[in-house]
C-alpha cells in the first residue's frame, strides 16, 4: 500500500487534516516541518533566521528522501516541499498525492498575522504572488480537495471517498479522475 501525501499552500490545513486522516486509516502521521525540527533541534523560523532558506530546503530534501522509503504513512508536507521536482518524484513514487486547495481569502483569514511562517512575513500582495506561482505545481496532484468552505471532518470524508474510488478503479482498471 502506498503512502498518502498532502500538498498545498500554507494554511490549507495539511497538518490538521493529515492527523485526522491518519487516525481514520490507523496509519502513522508525519509532518515534514516537524521532522526537520526534530533533526535540527530548531524551529522552521529559527532555521530560516539563522541559516537561511537554502539550508531549510536541504534538510527538507533529506527528510523527504527518508520518509519516501516508508509505507502506510500520511505525510503532511510544507507548502514549498513539492516545488522541488526531486521531492515530488520521491513522494509520488511511493504515494498518492492529494492537494489541499484554499482561496487566498480563506488562507489569509486562517493564518492571520501569525509570525511562525517565515514566508508569510511579507505583504498580502507578496503572499498572493507566491500562492499564484505555486498553483500550477499543486494542480499536478492525483486529486485536489478545496478546503476553503469545509471543516476538517468534511475534508477527511472527501479524501477517504476519493481514495476509495481510486483504489476500486485501480483494481478494475478504470481510469482515475
Ligand atoms: C513553506 C511552508 C511551511 C514551511 C516553511 C516554508 C513554504 O509549511 O515548510 O515555512 O515554502 O510554503 P506549511 O505549509 O506547513 O506552513
Short mmCIF file of N, CA and C in Angstrom, two decimals, residues 22-173:
data_model
loop_
_atom_site.label_atom_id
_atom_site.label_comp_id
_atom_site.label_asym_id
_atom_site.label_seq_id
_atom_site.Cartn_x
_atom_site.Cartn_y
_atom_site.Cartn_z
N UNK A 22 -4.92 10.19 9.15
CA UNK A 22 -4.11 9.07 9.63
C UNK A 22 -4.86 8.28 10.70
N UNK A 23 -5.56 9.02 11.57
CA UNK A 23 -6.37 8.33 12.61
C UNK A 23 -7.43 7.45 11.95
N UNK A 24 -8.10 8.00 10.94
CA UNK A 24 -9.17 7.25 10.27
C UNK A 24 -8.62 5.98 9.61
N UNK A 25 -7.41 6.05 9.12
CA UNK A 25 -6.82 4.90 8.41
C UNK A 25 -6.04 3.99 9.35
N UNK A 26 -5.85 4.45 10.61
CA UNK A 26 -4.97 3.78 11.57
C UNK A 26 -3.56 3.64 11.01
N UNK A 27 -3.11 4.70 10.38
CA UNK A 27 -1.73 4.79 9.88
C UNK A 27 -0.99 5.82 10.73
N UNK A 28 0.35 5.81 10.61
CA UNK A 28 1.13 6.85 11.29
C UNK A 28 1.05 8.16 10.50
N UNK A 29 1.20 9.27 11.23
CA UNK A 29 1.19 10.59 10.61
C UNK A 29 2.57 11.23 10.78
N UNK A 30 3.06 11.82 9.72
CA UNK A 30 4.34 12.53 9.78
C UNK A 30 4.22 13.89 9.11
N UNK A 31 4.80 14.89 9.75
CA UNK A 31 4.76 16.24 9.20
C UNK A 31 6.22 16.63 8.88
N UNK A 32 6.49 16.99 7.64
CA UNK A 32 7.90 17.22 7.26
C UNK A 32 8.52 18.36 8.08
N UNK A 33 7.76 19.42 8.34
CA UNK A 33 8.32 20.53 9.13
C UNK A 33 8.71 20.06 10.54
N UNK A 34 7.85 19.21 11.15
CA UNK A 34 8.18 18.71 12.49
C UNK A 34 9.40 17.81 12.45
N UNK A 35 9.50 17.00 11.39
CA UNK A 35 10.68 16.12 11.26
C UNK A 35 11.96 16.95 11.15
N UNK A 36 11.89 18.01 10.35
CA UNK A 36 13.05 18.89 10.18
C UNK A 36 13.40 19.51 11.54
N UNK A 37 12.37 19.89 12.28
CA UNK A 37 12.57 20.46 13.62
C UNK A 37 13.26 19.48 14.54
N UNK A 38 12.87 18.20 14.45
CA UNK A 38 13.49 17.19 15.32
C UNK A 38 14.94 16.96 14.96
N UNK A 39 15.20 16.85 13.65
CA UNK A 39 16.56 16.56 13.20
C UNK A 39 17.52 17.71 13.54
N UNK A 40 17.03 18.93 13.39
CA UNK A 40 17.93 20.09 13.58
C UNK A 40 17.83 20.69 14.98
N UNK A 41 16.83 20.26 15.74
CA UNK A 41 16.52 20.86 17.05
C UNK A 41 16.26 22.36 16.94
N UNK A 42 15.74 22.77 15.79
CA UNK A 42 15.40 24.18 15.59
C UNK A 42 14.00 24.27 14.99
N UNK A 43 13.29 25.35 15.30
CA UNK A 43 12.01 25.56 14.64
C UNK A 43 12.27 26.01 13.21
N UNK A 44 11.24 25.91 12.37
CA UNK A 44 11.37 26.36 10.98
C UNK A 44 11.83 27.82 10.95
N UNK A 45 11.20 28.63 11.78
CA UNK A 45 11.56 30.06 11.83
C UNK A 45 13.04 30.25 12.16
N UNK A 46 13.51 29.47 13.15
CA UNK A 46 14.92 29.60 13.56
C UNK A 46 15.87 29.17 12.45
N UNK A 47 15.53 28.09 11.74
CA UNK A 47 16.42 27.64 10.65
C UNK A 47 16.51 28.74 9.60
N UNK A 48 15.35 29.29 9.22
CA UNK A 48 15.36 30.37 8.22
C UNK A 48 16.19 31.55 8.73
N UNK A 49 16.01 31.89 10.00
CA UNK A 49 16.66 33.09 10.53
C UNK A 49 18.18 32.91 10.65
N UNK A 50 18.56 31.72 11.18
CA UNK A 50 19.99 31.53 11.43
C UNK A 50 20.76 31.06 10.21
N UNK A 51 20.12 30.19 9.40
CA UNK A 51 20.86 29.55 8.30
C UNK A 51 20.32 29.85 6.92
N UNK A 52 19.11 30.41 6.84
CA UNK A 52 18.55 30.77 5.53
C UNK A 52 17.72 29.66 4.91
N UNK A 53 16.99 30.02 3.86
CA UNK A 53 16.06 29.08 3.22
C UNK A 53 16.80 27.92 2.55
N UNK A 54 18.00 28.18 2.01
CA UNK A 54 18.73 27.11 1.31
C UNK A 54 18.99 25.93 2.24
N UNK A 55 19.39 26.24 3.47
CA UNK A 55 19.66 25.18 4.45
C UNK A 55 18.35 24.44 4.79
N UNK A 56 17.26 25.22 4.94
CA UNK A 56 15.97 24.59 5.24
C UNK A 56 15.60 23.60 4.13
N UNK A 57 15.78 24.04 2.86
CA UNK A 57 15.40 23.18 1.73
C UNK A 57 16.28 21.94 1.68
N UNK A 58 17.52 22.05 2.08
CA UNK A 58 18.36 20.86 2.02
C UNK A 58 17.98 19.88 3.13
N UNK A 59 17.62 20.38 4.31
CA UNK A 59 17.12 19.49 5.38
C UNK A 59 15.81 18.84 4.94
N UNK A 60 15.00 19.62 4.26
CA UNK A 60 13.68 19.13 3.80
C UNK A 60 13.87 17.97 2.81
N UNK A 61 14.85 18.12 1.92
CA UNK A 61 15.09 17.07 0.92
C UNK A 61 15.53 15.76 1.59
N UNK A 62 16.35 15.89 2.63
CA UNK A 62 16.83 14.70 3.34
C UNK A 62 15.64 13.99 4.03
N UNK A 63 14.79 14.80 4.67
CA UNK A 63 13.61 14.24 5.35
C UNK A 63 12.69 13.54 4.35
N UNK A 64 12.47 14.19 3.21
CA UNK A 64 11.58 13.60 2.18
C UNK A 64 12.16 12.28 1.68
N UNK A 65 13.44 12.24 1.44
CA UNK A 65 14.07 11.01 0.93
C UNK A 65 13.87 9.88 1.95
N UNK A 66 14.00 10.21 3.22
CA UNK A 66 13.84 9.18 4.26
C UNK A 66 12.38 8.72 4.35
N UNK A 67 11.45 9.67 4.37
CA UNK A 67 10.04 9.30 4.51
C UNK A 67 9.54 8.53 3.30
N UNK A 68 10.14 8.79 2.15
CA UNK A 68 9.70 8.12 0.92
C UNK A 68 10.07 6.64 0.91
N UNK A 69 10.87 6.21 1.88
CA UNK A 69 11.20 4.78 1.99
C UNK A 69 10.13 4.04 2.80
N UNK A 70 9.27 4.79 3.48
CA UNK A 70 8.33 4.13 4.39
C UNK A 70 7.01 3.79 3.69
N UNK A 71 6.21 2.96 4.38
CA UNK A 71 4.91 2.54 3.84
C UNK A 71 3.80 2.92 4.80
N UNK A 72 2.62 3.12 4.22
CA UNK A 72 1.42 3.34 5.04
C UNK A 72 1.59 4.45 6.05
N UNK A 73 2.05 5.58 5.57
CA UNK A 73 2.06 6.77 6.42
C UNK A 73 1.34 7.90 5.69
N UNK A 74 0.76 8.78 6.48
CA UNK A 74 0.20 10.01 5.92
C UNK A 74 1.25 11.09 6.14
N UNK A 75 1.66 11.74 5.06
CA UNK A 75 2.71 12.75 5.15
C UNK A 75 2.11 14.13 4.85
N UNK A 76 2.23 15.05 5.81
CA UNK A 76 1.88 16.45 5.53
C UNK A 76 3.17 17.16 5.16
N UNK A 77 3.23 17.70 3.96
CA UNK A 77 4.43 18.39 3.51
C UNK A 77 4.33 19.87 3.87
N UNK A 78 5.45 20.59 3.74
CA UNK A 78 5.41 22.05 3.84
C UNK A 78 4.94 22.59 2.49
N UNK A 79 4.50 23.84 2.50
CA UNK A 79 3.95 24.42 1.27
C UNK A 79 4.91 24.43 0.09
N UNK A 80 6.22 24.44 0.37
CA UNK A 80 7.19 24.52 -0.73
C UNK A 80 7.84 23.19 -1.05
N UNK A 81 7.52 22.14 -0.29
CA UNK A 81 8.24 20.86 -0.43
C UNK A 81 8.23 20.33 -1.86
N UNK A 82 7.03 20.22 -2.44
CA UNK A 82 6.95 19.57 -3.76
C UNK A 82 7.28 20.50 -4.92
N UNK A 83 7.60 21.75 -4.61
CA UNK A 83 8.05 22.66 -5.67
C UNK A 83 9.41 22.15 -6.19
N UNK A 84 10.14 21.45 -5.33
CA UNK A 84 11.40 20.83 -5.74
C UNK A 84 11.06 19.51 -6.47
N UNK A 85 11.38 19.41 -7.76
CA UNK A 85 10.99 18.22 -8.54
C UNK A 85 11.54 16.92 -7.96
N UNK A 86 12.69 16.99 -7.31
CA UNK A 86 13.24 15.75 -6.71
C UNK A 86 12.35 15.26 -5.58
N UNK A 87 11.84 16.20 -4.80
CA UNK A 87 10.92 15.83 -3.72
C UNK A 87 9.62 15.27 -4.29
N UNK A 88 9.12 15.93 -5.34
CA UNK A 88 7.87 15.45 -5.94
C UNK A 88 8.04 14.01 -6.39
N UNK A 89 9.12 13.78 -7.11
CA UNK A 89 9.37 12.45 -7.68
C UNK A 89 9.46 11.39 -6.58
N UNK A 90 10.22 11.70 -5.52
CA UNK A 90 10.40 10.73 -4.43
C UNK A 90 9.06 10.43 -3.76
N UNK A 91 8.27 11.47 -3.50
CA UNK A 91 6.99 11.28 -2.79
C UNK A 91 5.98 10.58 -3.69
N UNK A 92 5.97 10.92 -4.98
CA UNK A 92 4.98 10.35 -5.90
C UNK A 92 5.27 8.88 -6.20
N UNK A 93 6.55 8.50 -6.14
CA UNK A 93 6.91 7.11 -6.43
C UNK A 93 6.23 6.16 -5.45
N UNK A 94 6.11 6.60 -4.21
CA UNK A 94 5.54 5.72 -3.19
C UNK A 94 4.18 6.20 -2.68
N UNK A 95 3.65 7.28 -3.23
CA UNK A 95 2.46 7.81 -2.59
C UNK A 95 1.41 8.35 -3.53
N UNK A 96 0.20 8.45 -3.03
CA UNK A 96 -0.87 9.15 -3.73
C UNK A 96 -0.76 10.61 -3.29
N UNK A 97 -0.69 11.51 -4.25
CA UNK A 97 -0.51 12.91 -3.90
C UNK A 97 -1.87 13.61 -3.89
N UNK A 98 -2.23 14.14 -2.74
CA UNK A 98 -3.52 14.82 -2.57
C UNK A 98 -3.25 16.30 -2.29
N UNK A 99 -3.76 17.16 -3.16
CA UNK A 99 -3.57 18.60 -2.94
C UNK A 99 -4.74 19.17 -2.15
N UNK A 100 -4.43 19.96 -1.14
CA UNK A 100 -5.47 20.73 -0.45
C UNK A 100 -5.38 22.15 -0.99
N UNK A 101 -6.53 22.63 -1.45
CA UNK A 101 -6.59 23.97 -2.02
C UNK A 101 -7.39 24.86 -1.09
N UNK A 102 -7.04 26.12 -1.03
CA UNK A 102 -7.90 27.10 -0.35
C UNK A 102 -7.73 28.43 -1.06
N UNK A 103 -8.81 29.19 -1.05
CA UNK A 103 -8.75 30.51 -1.69
C UNK A 103 -7.81 31.40 -0.89
N UNK A 104 -7.34 32.44 -1.55
CA UNK A 104 -6.45 33.39 -0.88
C UNK A 104 -7.16 34.00 0.34
N UNK A 105 -8.46 34.29 0.20
CA UNK A 105 -9.22 34.89 1.31
C UNK A 105 -9.23 33.95 2.51
N UNK A 106 -9.51 32.66 2.23
CA UNK A 106 -9.57 31.68 3.32
C UNK A 106 -8.20 31.57 3.99
N UNK A 107 -7.15 31.54 3.18
CA UNK A 107 -5.80 31.40 3.74
C UNK A 107 -5.46 32.60 4.63
N UNK A 108 -5.73 33.78 4.12
CA UNK A 108 -5.38 34.98 4.91
C UNK A 108 -6.17 35.02 6.21
N UNK A 109 -7.45 34.59 6.15
CA UNK A 109 -8.21 34.66 7.40
C UNK A 109 -7.76 33.57 8.37
N UNK A 110 -7.26 32.43 7.85
CA UNK A 110 -6.80 31.37 8.76
C UNK A 110 -5.45 31.71 9.39
N UNK A 111 -4.55 32.20 8.59
CA UNK A 111 -3.20 32.41 9.12
C UNK A 111 -3.08 33.74 9.85
N UNK A 112 -4.01 34.66 9.56
CA UNK A 112 -3.98 35.97 10.21
C UNK A 112 -2.60 36.58 10.05
N UNK A 113 -2.08 37.13 11.11
CA UNK A 113 -0.74 37.70 11.01
C UNK A 113 0.19 36.99 11.98
N UNK A 114 0.00 35.67 12.07
CA UNK A 114 0.87 34.88 12.93
C UNK A 114 2.29 34.93 12.37
N UNK A 115 3.24 34.83 13.27
CA UNK A 115 4.62 35.08 12.86
C UNK A 115 5.44 33.81 12.70
N UNK A 116 4.76 32.63 12.70
CA UNK A 116 5.54 31.40 12.72
C UNK A 116 5.83 30.85 11.34
N UNK A 117 5.57 31.63 10.28
CA UNK A 117 5.89 31.15 8.94
C UNK A 117 6.72 32.22 8.23
N UNK A 118 8.01 31.93 8.08
CA UNK A 118 8.91 32.96 7.54
C UNK A 118 8.48 33.50 6.19
N UNK A 119 7.84 32.67 5.37
CA UNK A 119 7.48 33.15 4.03
C UNK A 119 6.18 33.96 4.02
N UNK A 120 5.57 34.11 5.19
CA UNK A 120 4.34 34.89 5.25
C UNK A 120 4.56 36.24 5.94
N UNK A 121 5.79 36.63 6.00
CA UNK A 121 6.08 37.90 6.68
C UNK A 121 5.82 39.11 5.77
N UNK A 122 5.69 38.85 4.46
CA UNK A 122 5.52 39.95 3.51
C UNK A 122 4.11 40.52 3.51
N UNK A 123 3.84 41.33 2.52
CA UNK A 123 2.51 41.93 2.38
C UNK A 123 1.55 40.88 1.81
N UNK A 124 0.25 41.17 1.87
CA UNK A 124 -0.74 40.26 1.29
C UNK A 124 -0.49 40.06 -0.20
N UNK A 125 -0.02 41.12 -0.87
CA UNK A 125 0.26 41.02 -2.31
C UNK A 125 1.38 40.03 -2.56
N UNK A 126 2.41 40.06 -1.71
CA UNK A 126 3.54 39.13 -1.89
C UNK A 126 3.10 37.69 -1.63
N UNK A 127 2.26 37.52 -0.62
CA UNK A 127 1.77 36.17 -0.31
C UNK A 127 0.93 35.65 -1.48
N UNK A 128 0.10 36.54 -2.01
CA UNK A 128 -0.76 36.16 -3.13
C UNK A 128 0.06 35.78 -4.36
N UNK A 129 1.17 36.49 -4.57
CA UNK A 129 2.04 36.20 -5.71
C UNK A 129 2.61 34.78 -5.57
N UNK A 130 3.09 34.46 -4.38
CA UNK A 130 3.64 33.13 -4.13
C UNK A 130 2.57 32.06 -4.33
N UNK A 131 1.38 32.34 -3.79
CA UNK A 131 0.24 31.42 -3.92
C UNK A 131 -0.05 31.16 -5.40
N UNK A 132 -0.10 32.24 -6.20
CA UNK A 132 -0.40 32.10 -7.64
C UNK A 132 0.69 31.30 -8.34
N UNK A 133 1.95 31.60 -8.01
CA UNK A 133 3.07 30.90 -8.67
C UNK A 133 3.03 29.39 -8.40
N UNK A 134 2.52 29.02 -7.25
CA UNK A 134 2.57 27.61 -6.86
C UNK A 134 1.38 26.79 -7.36
N UNK A 135 0.32 27.44 -7.84
CA UNK A 135 -0.89 26.70 -8.17
C UNK A 135 -0.68 25.64 -9.26
N UNK A 136 0.14 25.96 -10.27
CA UNK A 136 0.36 25.00 -11.36
C UNK A 136 1.05 23.74 -10.85
N UNK A 137 1.92 23.92 -9.88
CA UNK A 137 2.61 22.76 -9.29
C UNK A 137 1.61 21.89 -8.51
N UNK A 138 0.85 22.52 -7.63
CA UNK A 138 -0.11 21.75 -6.82
C UNK A 138 -1.15 21.05 -7.70
N UNK A 139 -1.46 21.66 -8.84
CA UNK A 139 -2.51 21.10 -9.72
C UNK A 139 -2.11 19.76 -10.33
N UNK A 140 -0.85 19.39 -10.20
CA UNK A 140 -0.43 18.09 -10.76
C UNK A 140 -0.72 16.92 -9.82
N UNK A 141 -1.34 17.20 -8.68
CA UNK A 141 -1.66 16.13 -7.71
C UNK A 141 -2.60 15.11 -8.33
N UNK A 142 -2.69 13.94 -7.71
CA UNK A 142 -3.63 12.92 -8.19
C UNK A 142 -5.06 13.43 -8.09
N UNK A 143 -5.36 14.13 -7.02
CA UNK A 143 -6.63 14.86 -6.95
C UNK A 143 -6.53 15.99 -5.93
N UNK A 144 -7.49 16.92 -6.04
CA UNK A 144 -7.46 18.13 -5.20
C UNK A 144 -8.76 18.26 -4.42
N UNK A 145 -8.66 18.65 -3.18
CA UNK A 145 -9.85 18.93 -2.38
C UNK A 145 -9.79 20.40 -1.95
N UNK A 146 -10.88 21.11 -2.23
CA UNK A 146 -10.95 22.52 -1.84
C UNK A 146 -11.42 22.60 -0.38
N UNK A 147 -10.57 23.15 0.47
CA UNK A 147 -10.89 23.19 1.91
C UNK A 147 -11.47 24.55 2.34
N UNK A 148 -11.61 25.47 1.36
CA UNK A 148 -11.98 26.85 1.72
C UNK A 148 -13.22 26.93 2.61
N UNK A 149 -14.26 26.15 2.24
CA UNK A 149 -15.55 26.27 2.94
C UNK A 149 -15.88 25.02 3.75
N UNK A 150 -14.89 24.19 4.03
CA UNK A 150 -15.21 22.91 4.68
C UNK A 150 -14.52 22.79 6.03
N UNK A 151 -15.16 22.03 6.94
CA UNK A 151 -14.47 21.76 8.21
C UNK A 151 -13.61 20.51 8.04
N UNK A 152 -12.84 20.19 9.08
CA UNK A 152 -11.86 19.09 8.96
C UNK A 152 -12.54 17.77 8.62
N UNK A 153 -13.67 17.47 9.31
CA UNK A 153 -14.34 16.20 9.06
C UNK A 153 -14.80 16.08 7.62
N UNK A 154 -15.30 17.20 7.08
CA UNK A 154 -15.76 17.16 5.68
C UNK A 154 -14.59 16.92 4.72
N UNK A 155 -13.47 17.54 5.00
CA UNK A 155 -12.31 17.35 4.12
C UNK A 155 -11.83 15.90 4.20
N UNK A 156 -11.75 15.36 5.43
CA UNK A 156 -11.27 13.98 5.59
C UNK A 156 -12.24 13.01 4.89
N UNK A 157 -13.55 13.23 5.05
CA UNK A 157 -14.52 12.33 4.39
C UNK A 157 -14.35 12.38 2.89
N UNK A 158 -14.15 13.58 2.35
CA UNK A 158 -14.00 13.69 0.89
C UNK A 158 -12.73 12.96 0.43
N UNK A 159 -11.66 13.11 1.18
CA UNK A 159 -10.42 12.41 0.79
C UNK A 159 -10.64 10.90 0.85
N UNK A 160 -11.27 10.43 1.93
CA UNK A 160 -11.49 8.99 2.08
C UNK A 160 -12.35 8.46 0.93
N UNK A 161 -13.39 9.21 0.56
CA UNK A 161 -14.27 8.76 -0.52
C UNK A 161 -13.49 8.69 -1.84
N UNK A 162 -12.69 9.71 -2.09
CA UNK A 162 -11.96 9.73 -3.37
C UNK A 162 -10.84 8.70 -3.39
N UNK A 163 -10.24 8.44 -2.23
CA UNK A 163 -9.22 7.38 -2.18
C UNK A 163 -9.87 6.03 -2.45
N UNK A 164 -11.05 5.83 -1.86
CA UNK A 164 -11.77 4.57 -2.05
C UNK A 164 -12.06 4.35 -3.52
N UNK A 165 -12.51 5.40 -4.19
CA UNK A 165 -12.83 5.31 -5.61
C UNK A 165 -11.59 4.97 -6.42
N UNK A 166 -10.48 5.64 -6.07
CA UNK A 166 -9.23 5.40 -6.82
C UNK A 166 -8.78 3.96 -6.65
N UNK A 167 -8.88 3.46 -5.39
CA UNK A 167 -8.40 2.10 -5.15
C UNK A 167 -9.27 1.11 -5.93
N UNK A 168 -10.62 1.33 -5.91
CA UNK A 168 -11.51 0.45 -6.68
C UNK A 168 -11.17 0.51 -8.15
N UNK A 169 -10.95 1.73 -8.66
CA UNK A 169 -10.64 1.90 -10.07
C UNK A 169 -9.33 1.22 -10.45
N UNK A 170 -8.34 1.32 -9.54
CA UNK A 170 -7.05 0.70 -9.84
C UNK A 170 -7.21 -0.80 -10.01
N UNK A 171 -8.10 -1.39 -9.13
CA UNK A 171 -8.28 -2.84 -9.23
C UNK A 171 -9.09 -3.24 -10.46
N UNK A 172 -10.04 -2.35 -10.87
CA UNK A 172 -10.88 -2.72 -12.01
C UNK A 172 -10.33 -2.16 -13.32
N UNK A 173 -9.21 -1.45 -13.26
CA UNK A 173 -8.57 -0.95 -14.47
C UNK A 173 -9.23 0.27 -15.08
#
